[in-house]
PDB file of C-alpha atoms in Angstrom:
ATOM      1  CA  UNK A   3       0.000   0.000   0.000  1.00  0.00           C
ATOM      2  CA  UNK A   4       0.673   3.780  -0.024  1.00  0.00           C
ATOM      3  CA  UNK A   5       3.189   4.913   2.689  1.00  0.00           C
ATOM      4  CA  UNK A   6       5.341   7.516   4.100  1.00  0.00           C
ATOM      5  CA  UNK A   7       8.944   7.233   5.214  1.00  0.00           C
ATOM      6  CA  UNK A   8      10.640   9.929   7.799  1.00  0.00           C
ATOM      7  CA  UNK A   9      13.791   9.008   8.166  1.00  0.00           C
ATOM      8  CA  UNK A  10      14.992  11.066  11.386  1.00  0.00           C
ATOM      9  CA  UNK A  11      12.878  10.659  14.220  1.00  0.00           C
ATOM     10  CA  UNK A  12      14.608  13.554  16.183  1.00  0.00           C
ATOM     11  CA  UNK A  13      16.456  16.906  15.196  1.00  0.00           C
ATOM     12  CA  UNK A  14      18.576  18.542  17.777  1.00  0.00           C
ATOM     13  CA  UNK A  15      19.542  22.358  16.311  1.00  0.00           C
ATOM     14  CA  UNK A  16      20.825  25.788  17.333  1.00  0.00           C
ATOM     15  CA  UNK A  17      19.185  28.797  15.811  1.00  0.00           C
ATOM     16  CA  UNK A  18      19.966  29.774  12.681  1.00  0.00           C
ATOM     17  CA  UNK A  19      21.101  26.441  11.726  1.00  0.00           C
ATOM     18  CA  UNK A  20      19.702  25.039   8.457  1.00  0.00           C
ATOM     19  CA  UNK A  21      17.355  22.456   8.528  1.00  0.00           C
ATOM     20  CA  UNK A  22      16.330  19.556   6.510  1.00  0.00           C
ATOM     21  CA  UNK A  23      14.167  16.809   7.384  1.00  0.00           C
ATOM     22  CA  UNK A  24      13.686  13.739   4.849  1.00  0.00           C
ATOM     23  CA  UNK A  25      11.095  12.191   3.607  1.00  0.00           C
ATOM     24  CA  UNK A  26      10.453   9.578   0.682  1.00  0.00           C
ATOM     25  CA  UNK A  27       7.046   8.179  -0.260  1.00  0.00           C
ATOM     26  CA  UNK A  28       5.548   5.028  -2.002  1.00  0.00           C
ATOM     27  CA  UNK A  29       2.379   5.425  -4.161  1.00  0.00           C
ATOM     28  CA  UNK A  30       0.923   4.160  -6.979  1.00  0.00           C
ATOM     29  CA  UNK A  31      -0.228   7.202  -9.726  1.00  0.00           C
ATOM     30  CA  UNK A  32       0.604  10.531  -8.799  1.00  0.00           C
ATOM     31  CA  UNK A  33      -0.373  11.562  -5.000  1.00  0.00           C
ATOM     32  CA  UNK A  34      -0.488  15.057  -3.410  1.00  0.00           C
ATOM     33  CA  UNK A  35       2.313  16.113  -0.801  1.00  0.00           C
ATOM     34  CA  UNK A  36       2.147  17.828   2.376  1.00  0.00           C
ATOM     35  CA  UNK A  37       3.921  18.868   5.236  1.00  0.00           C
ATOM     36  CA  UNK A  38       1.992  19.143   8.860  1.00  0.00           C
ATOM     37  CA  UNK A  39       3.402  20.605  11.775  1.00  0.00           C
ATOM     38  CA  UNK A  40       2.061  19.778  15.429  1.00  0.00           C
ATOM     39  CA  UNK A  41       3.062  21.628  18.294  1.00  0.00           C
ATOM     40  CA  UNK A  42       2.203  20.258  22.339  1.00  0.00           C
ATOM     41  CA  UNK A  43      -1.520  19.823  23.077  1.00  0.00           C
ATOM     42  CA  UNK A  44      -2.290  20.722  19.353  1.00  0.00           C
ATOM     43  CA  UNK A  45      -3.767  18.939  16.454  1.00  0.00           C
ATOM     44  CA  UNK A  46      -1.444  19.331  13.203  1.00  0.00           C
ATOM     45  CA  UNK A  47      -1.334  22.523  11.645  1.00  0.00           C
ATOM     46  CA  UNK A  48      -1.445  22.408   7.384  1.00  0.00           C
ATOM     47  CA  UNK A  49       1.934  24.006   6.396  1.00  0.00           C
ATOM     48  CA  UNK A  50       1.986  23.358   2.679  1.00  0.00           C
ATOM     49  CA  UNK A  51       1.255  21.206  -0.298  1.00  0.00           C
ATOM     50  CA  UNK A  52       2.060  20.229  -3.829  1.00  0.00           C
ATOM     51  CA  UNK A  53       0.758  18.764  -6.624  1.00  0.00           C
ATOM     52  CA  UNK A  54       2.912  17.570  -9.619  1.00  0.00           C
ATOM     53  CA  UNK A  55       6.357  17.014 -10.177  1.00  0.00           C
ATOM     54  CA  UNK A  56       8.972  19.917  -9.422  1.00  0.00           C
ATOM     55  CA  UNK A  57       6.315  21.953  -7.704  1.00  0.00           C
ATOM     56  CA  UNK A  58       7.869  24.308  -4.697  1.00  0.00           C
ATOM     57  CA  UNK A  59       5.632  23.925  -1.434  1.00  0.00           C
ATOM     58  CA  UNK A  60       6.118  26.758   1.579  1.00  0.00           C
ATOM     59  CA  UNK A  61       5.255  28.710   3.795  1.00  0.00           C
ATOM     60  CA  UNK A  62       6.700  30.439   6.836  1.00  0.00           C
ATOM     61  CA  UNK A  63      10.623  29.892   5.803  1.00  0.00           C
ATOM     62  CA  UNK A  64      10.036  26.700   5.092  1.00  0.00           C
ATOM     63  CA  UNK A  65       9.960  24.926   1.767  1.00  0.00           C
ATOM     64  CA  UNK A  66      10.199  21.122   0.068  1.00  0.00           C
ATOM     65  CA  UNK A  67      10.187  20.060  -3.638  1.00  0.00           C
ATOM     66  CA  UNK A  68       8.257  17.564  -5.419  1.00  0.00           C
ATOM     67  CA  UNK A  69      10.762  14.786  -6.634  1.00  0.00           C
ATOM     68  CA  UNK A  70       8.919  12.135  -8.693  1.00  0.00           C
ATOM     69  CA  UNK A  71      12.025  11.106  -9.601  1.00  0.00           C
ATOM     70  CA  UNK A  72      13.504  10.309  -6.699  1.00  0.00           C
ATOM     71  CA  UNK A  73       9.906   9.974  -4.513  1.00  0.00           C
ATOM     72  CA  UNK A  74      11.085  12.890  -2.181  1.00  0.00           C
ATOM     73  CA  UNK A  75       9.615  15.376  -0.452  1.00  0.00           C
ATOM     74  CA  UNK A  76      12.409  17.074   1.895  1.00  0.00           C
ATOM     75  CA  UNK A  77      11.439  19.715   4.248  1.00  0.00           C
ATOM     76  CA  UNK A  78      13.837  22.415   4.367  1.00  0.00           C
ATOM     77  CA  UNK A  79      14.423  25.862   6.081  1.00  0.00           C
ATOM     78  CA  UNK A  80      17.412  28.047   5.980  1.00  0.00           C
ATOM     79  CA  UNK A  81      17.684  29.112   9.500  1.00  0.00           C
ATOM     80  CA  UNK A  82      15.701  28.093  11.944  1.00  0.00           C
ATOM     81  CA  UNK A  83      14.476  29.889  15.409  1.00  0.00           C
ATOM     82  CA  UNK A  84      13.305  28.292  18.626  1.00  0.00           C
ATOM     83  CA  UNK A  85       9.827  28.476  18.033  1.00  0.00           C
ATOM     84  CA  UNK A  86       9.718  26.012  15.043  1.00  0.00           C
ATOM     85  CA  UNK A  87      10.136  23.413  17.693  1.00  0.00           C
ATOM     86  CA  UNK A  88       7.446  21.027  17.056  1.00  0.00           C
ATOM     87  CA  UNK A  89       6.851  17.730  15.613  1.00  0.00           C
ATOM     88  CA  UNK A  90       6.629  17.620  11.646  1.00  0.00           C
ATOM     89  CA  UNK A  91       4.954  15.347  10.032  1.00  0.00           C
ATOM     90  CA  UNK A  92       5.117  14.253   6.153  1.00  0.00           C
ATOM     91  CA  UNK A  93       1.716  13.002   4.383  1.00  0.00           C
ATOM     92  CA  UNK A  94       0.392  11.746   1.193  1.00  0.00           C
ATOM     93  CA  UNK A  95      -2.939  12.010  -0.931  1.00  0.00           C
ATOM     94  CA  UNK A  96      -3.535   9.814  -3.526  1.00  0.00           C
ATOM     95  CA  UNK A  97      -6.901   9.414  -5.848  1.00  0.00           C
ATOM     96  CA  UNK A  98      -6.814   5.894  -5.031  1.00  0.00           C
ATOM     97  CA  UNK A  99      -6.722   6.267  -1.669  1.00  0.00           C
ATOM     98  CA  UNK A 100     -10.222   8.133  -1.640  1.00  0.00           C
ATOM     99  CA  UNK A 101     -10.524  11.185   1.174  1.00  0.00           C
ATOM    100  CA  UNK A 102      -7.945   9.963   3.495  1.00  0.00           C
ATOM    101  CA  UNK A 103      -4.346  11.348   4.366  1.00  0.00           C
ATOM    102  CA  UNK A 104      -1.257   8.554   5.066  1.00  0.00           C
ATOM    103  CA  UNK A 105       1.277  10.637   7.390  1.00  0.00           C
ATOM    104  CA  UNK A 106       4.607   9.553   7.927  1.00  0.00           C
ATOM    105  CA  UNK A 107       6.174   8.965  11.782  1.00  0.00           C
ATOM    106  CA  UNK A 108       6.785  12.357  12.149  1.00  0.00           C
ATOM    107  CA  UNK A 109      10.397  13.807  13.018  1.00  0.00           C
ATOM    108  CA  UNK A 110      10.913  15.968  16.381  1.00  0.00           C
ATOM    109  CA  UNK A 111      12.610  19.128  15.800  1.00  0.00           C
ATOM    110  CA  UNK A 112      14.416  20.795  18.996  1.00  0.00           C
ATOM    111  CA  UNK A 113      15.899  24.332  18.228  1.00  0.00           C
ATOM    112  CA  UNK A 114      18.216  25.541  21.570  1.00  0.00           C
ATOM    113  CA  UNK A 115      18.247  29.332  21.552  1.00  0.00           C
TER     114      UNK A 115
ATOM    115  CA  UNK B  16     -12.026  31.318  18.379  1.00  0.00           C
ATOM    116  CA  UNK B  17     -11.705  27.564  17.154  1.00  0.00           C
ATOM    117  CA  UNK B  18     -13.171  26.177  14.251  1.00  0.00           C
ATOM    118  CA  UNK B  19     -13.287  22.895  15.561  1.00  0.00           C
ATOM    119  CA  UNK B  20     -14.957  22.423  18.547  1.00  0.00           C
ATOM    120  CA  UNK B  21     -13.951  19.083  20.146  1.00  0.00           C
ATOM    121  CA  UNK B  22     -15.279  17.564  23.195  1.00  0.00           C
ATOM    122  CA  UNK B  23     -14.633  16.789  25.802  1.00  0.00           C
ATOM    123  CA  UNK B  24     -11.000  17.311  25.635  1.00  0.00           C
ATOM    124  CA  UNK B  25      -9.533  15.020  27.903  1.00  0.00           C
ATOM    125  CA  UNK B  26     -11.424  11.613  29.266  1.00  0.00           C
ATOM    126  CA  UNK B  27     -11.277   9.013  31.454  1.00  0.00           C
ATOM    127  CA  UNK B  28     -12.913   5.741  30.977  1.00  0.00           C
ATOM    128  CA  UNK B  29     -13.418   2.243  32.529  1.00  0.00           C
ATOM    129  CA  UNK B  30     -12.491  -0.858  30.411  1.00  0.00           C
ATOM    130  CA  UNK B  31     -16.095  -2.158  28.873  1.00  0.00           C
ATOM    131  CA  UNK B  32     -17.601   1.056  28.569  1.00  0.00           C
ATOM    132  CA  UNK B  33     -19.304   3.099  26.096  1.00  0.00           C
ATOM    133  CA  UNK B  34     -18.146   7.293  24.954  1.00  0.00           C
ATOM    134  CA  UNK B  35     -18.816   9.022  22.680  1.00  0.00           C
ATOM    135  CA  UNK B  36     -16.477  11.965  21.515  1.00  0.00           C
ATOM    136  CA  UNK B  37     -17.942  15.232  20.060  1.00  0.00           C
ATOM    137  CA  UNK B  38     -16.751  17.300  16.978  1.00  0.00           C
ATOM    138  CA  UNK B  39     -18.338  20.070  15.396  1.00  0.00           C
ATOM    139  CA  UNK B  40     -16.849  22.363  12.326  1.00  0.00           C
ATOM    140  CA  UNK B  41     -17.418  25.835  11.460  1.00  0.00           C
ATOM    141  CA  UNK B  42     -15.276  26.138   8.413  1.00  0.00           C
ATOM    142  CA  UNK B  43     -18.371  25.105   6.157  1.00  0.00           C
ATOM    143  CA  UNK B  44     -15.960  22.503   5.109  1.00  0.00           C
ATOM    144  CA  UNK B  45     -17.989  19.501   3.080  1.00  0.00           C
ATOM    145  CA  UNK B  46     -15.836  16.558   4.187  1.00  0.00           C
ATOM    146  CA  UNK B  47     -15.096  15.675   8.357  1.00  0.00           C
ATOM    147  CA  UNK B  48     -12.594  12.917   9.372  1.00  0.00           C
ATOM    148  CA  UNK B  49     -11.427  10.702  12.779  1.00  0.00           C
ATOM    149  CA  UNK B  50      -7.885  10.043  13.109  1.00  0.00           C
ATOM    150  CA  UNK B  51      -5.898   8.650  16.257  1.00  0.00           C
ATOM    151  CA  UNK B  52      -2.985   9.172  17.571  1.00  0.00           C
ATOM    152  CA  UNK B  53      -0.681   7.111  19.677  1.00  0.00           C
ATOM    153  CA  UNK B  54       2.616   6.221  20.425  1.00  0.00           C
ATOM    154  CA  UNK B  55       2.405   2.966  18.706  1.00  0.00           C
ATOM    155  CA  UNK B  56       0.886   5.378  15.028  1.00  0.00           C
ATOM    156  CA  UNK B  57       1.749   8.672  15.092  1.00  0.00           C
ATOM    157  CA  UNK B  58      -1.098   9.341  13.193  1.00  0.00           C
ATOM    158  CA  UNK B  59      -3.914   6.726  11.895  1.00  0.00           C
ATOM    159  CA  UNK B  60      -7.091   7.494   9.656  1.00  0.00           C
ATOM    160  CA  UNK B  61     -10.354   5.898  10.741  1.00  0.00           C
ATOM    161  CA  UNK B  62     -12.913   7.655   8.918  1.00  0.00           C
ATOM    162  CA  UNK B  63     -13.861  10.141   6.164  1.00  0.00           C
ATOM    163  CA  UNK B  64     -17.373  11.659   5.252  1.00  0.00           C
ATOM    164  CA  UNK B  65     -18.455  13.697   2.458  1.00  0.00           C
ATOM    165  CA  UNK B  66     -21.848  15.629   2.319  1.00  0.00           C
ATOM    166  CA  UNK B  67     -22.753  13.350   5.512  1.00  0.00           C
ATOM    167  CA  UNK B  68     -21.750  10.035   4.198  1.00  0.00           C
ATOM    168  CA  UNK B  69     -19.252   7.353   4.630  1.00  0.00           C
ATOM    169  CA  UNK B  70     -16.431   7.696   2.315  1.00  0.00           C
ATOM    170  CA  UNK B  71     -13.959   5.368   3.761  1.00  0.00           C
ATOM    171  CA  UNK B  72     -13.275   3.158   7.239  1.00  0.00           C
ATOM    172  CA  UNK B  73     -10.304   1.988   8.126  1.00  0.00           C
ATOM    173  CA  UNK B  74     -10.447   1.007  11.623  1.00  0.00           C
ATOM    174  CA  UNK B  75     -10.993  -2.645  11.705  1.00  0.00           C
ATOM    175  CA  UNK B  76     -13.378  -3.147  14.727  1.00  0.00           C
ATOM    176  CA  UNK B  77     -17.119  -2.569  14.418  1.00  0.00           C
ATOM    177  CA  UNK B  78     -16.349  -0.676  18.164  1.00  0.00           C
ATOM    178  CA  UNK B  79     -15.753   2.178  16.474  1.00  0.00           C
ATOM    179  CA  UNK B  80     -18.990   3.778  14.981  1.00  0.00           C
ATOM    180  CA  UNK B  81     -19.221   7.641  13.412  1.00  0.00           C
ATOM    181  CA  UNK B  82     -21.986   9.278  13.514  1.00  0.00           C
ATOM    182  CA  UNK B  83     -23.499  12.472  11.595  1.00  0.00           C
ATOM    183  CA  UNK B  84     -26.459  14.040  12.663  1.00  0.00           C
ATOM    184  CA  UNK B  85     -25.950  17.364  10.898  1.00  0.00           C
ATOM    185  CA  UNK B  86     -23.214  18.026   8.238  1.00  0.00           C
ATOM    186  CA  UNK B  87     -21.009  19.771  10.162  1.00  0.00           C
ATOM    187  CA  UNK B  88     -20.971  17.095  13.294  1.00  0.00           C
ATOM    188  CA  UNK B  89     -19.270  13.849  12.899  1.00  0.00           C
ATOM    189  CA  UNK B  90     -18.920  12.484  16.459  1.00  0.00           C
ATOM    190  CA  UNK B  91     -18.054   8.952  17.356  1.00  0.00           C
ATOM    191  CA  UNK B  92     -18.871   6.063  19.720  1.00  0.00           C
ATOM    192  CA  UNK B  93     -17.067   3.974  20.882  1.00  0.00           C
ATOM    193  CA  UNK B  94     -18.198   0.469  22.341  1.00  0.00           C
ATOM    194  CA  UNK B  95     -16.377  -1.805  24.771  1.00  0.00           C
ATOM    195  CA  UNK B  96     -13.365  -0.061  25.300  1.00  0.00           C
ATOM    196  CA  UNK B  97     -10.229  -1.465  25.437  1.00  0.00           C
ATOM    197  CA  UNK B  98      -6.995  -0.073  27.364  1.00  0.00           C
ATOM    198  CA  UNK B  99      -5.555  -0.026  23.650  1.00  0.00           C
ATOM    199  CA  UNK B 100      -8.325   2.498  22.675  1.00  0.00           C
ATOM    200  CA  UNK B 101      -6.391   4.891  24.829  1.00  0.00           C
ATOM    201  CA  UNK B 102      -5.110   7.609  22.223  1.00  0.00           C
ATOM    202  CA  UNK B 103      -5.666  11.119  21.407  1.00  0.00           C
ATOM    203  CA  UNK B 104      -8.159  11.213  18.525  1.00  0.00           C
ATOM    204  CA  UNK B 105      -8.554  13.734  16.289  1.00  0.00           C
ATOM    205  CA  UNK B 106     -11.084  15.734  14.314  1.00  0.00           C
ATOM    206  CA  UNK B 107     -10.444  16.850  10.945  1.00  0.00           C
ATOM    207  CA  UNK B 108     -12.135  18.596   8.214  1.00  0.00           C
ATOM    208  CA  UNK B 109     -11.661  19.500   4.467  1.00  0.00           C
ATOM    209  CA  UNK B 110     -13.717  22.148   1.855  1.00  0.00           C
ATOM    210  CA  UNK B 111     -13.903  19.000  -0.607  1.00  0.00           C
ATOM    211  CA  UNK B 112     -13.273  14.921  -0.242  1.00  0.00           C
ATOM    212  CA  UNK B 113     -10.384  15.361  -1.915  1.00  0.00           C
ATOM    213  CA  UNK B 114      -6.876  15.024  -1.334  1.00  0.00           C
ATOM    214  CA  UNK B 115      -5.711  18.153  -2.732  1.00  0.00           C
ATOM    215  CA  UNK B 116      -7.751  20.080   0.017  1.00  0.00           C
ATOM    216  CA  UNK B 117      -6.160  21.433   2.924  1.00  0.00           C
ATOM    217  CA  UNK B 118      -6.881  19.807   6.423  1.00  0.00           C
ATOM    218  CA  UNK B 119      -8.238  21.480   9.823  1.00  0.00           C
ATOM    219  CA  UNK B 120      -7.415  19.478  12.531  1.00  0.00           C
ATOM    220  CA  UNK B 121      -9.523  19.952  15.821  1.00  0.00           C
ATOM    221  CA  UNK B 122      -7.284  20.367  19.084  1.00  0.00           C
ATOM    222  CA  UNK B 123      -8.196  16.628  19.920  1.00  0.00           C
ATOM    223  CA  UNK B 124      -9.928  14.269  22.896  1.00  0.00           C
ATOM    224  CA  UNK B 125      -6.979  12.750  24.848  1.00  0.00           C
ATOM    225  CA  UNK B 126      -8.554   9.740  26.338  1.00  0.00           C
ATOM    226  CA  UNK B 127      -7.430   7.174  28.475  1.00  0.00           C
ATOM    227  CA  UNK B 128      -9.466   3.662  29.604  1.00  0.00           C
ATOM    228  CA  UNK B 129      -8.479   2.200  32.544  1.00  0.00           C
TER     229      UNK B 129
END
């Protein structure tokens, strides 16, 4: 079946270090891609989405790039600040799927001031 | 103010007893959606409805039964509970049934059965 693969479970960071957080999917036809973040006590937050192949997904500072090549969907932000500390979590869409999101393990990012 | 109202937010139950968790949208969102969340799966999809029907059910045990009295509730009892049941489950909604629509999440019921 469809499925979502975060590779780090936990990120450790300073501010202003540079951030990227994997994540590879398997699907069948051509799914949607999103990132979620969830901070404590909170359900996940939509961050962004994409589409089709090459398409740039962001918001807030952050940013990944569809990769039907290599089934990637990397979350990335140049500098990060102690309030993106939260868990981030990696889903898929696909038509065949009907109205349901697959999520990924989600990776916990720690930014030390 | 939230656009998901979920209820009650935390709860404690005994093993073998019946709850049912509230959730209520006011997004005018089309579609509504169950997930859980554990430490065993981060995050698991249960249901989905569209225009106040069943779209698709993945939780395996009959326990688990949705329910939408108005299109923009989709609460859900639970039967028998188990000490596995305990999980934070989460309400979710979407303009259309689609997969290209952007998800609310409600703030979620933490419960726990004992």
């Amino acid at each position: 079946g469809d499925s979502v693969t975060q590779t780090e479970g936990q990120v450790a960071l300073s501010e202003e270090d540079f951030l990227t957080i994997h994540c590879n999917y398997s699907a069948s036809g051509y799914p949607a891609l999103f990132w979620y973040v969830q901070y404590p006590g909170e359900g996940p937050q939509f961050l962004f989405r994409a589409s089709r192949d090459k398409e740039k997904g962001s918001s807030r500072g952050f940013e990944a790039t569809y990769d039907k090549g290599t089934t990637s969907f990397h979350l990335r932000k140049a500098s990060v600040q102690e309030s993106d500390s939260a868990v981030y979590y990696c889903a898929l869409g696909a038509s065949n799927m009907g109205y349901k999101l697959t999520f990924g393990t989600g990776t916990s990012l720690l930014v030390d001031p | 103010d939230p656009k998901i109202i979920q209820k009650p937010k935390y709860l404690v139950a005994v093993t073998g007893s019946e709850k049912i968790l509230i959730c209520e949208q006011y997004l005018g969102h089309n579609a509504m959606y169950w997930y859980r969340q554990s430490a065993k799966k981060p995050l698991e999809f249960m249901f989905s409805y569209s225009y106040q029907k069943l779209m698709d059910n993945q939780t395996a045990s009959s326990r688990f039964q949705p329910q939408s009295s108005k299109k923009n509730h989709l609460d859900l009892q639970i039967t028998a509970l188990k000490p596995d049941d305990s999980a934070t489950y989460f309400c979710a909604s979407s303009q259309e049934g689609t997969t290209n629509s952007d998800y609310t999440f409600g703030s979620g019921t933490r419960l726990l059965v004992i």
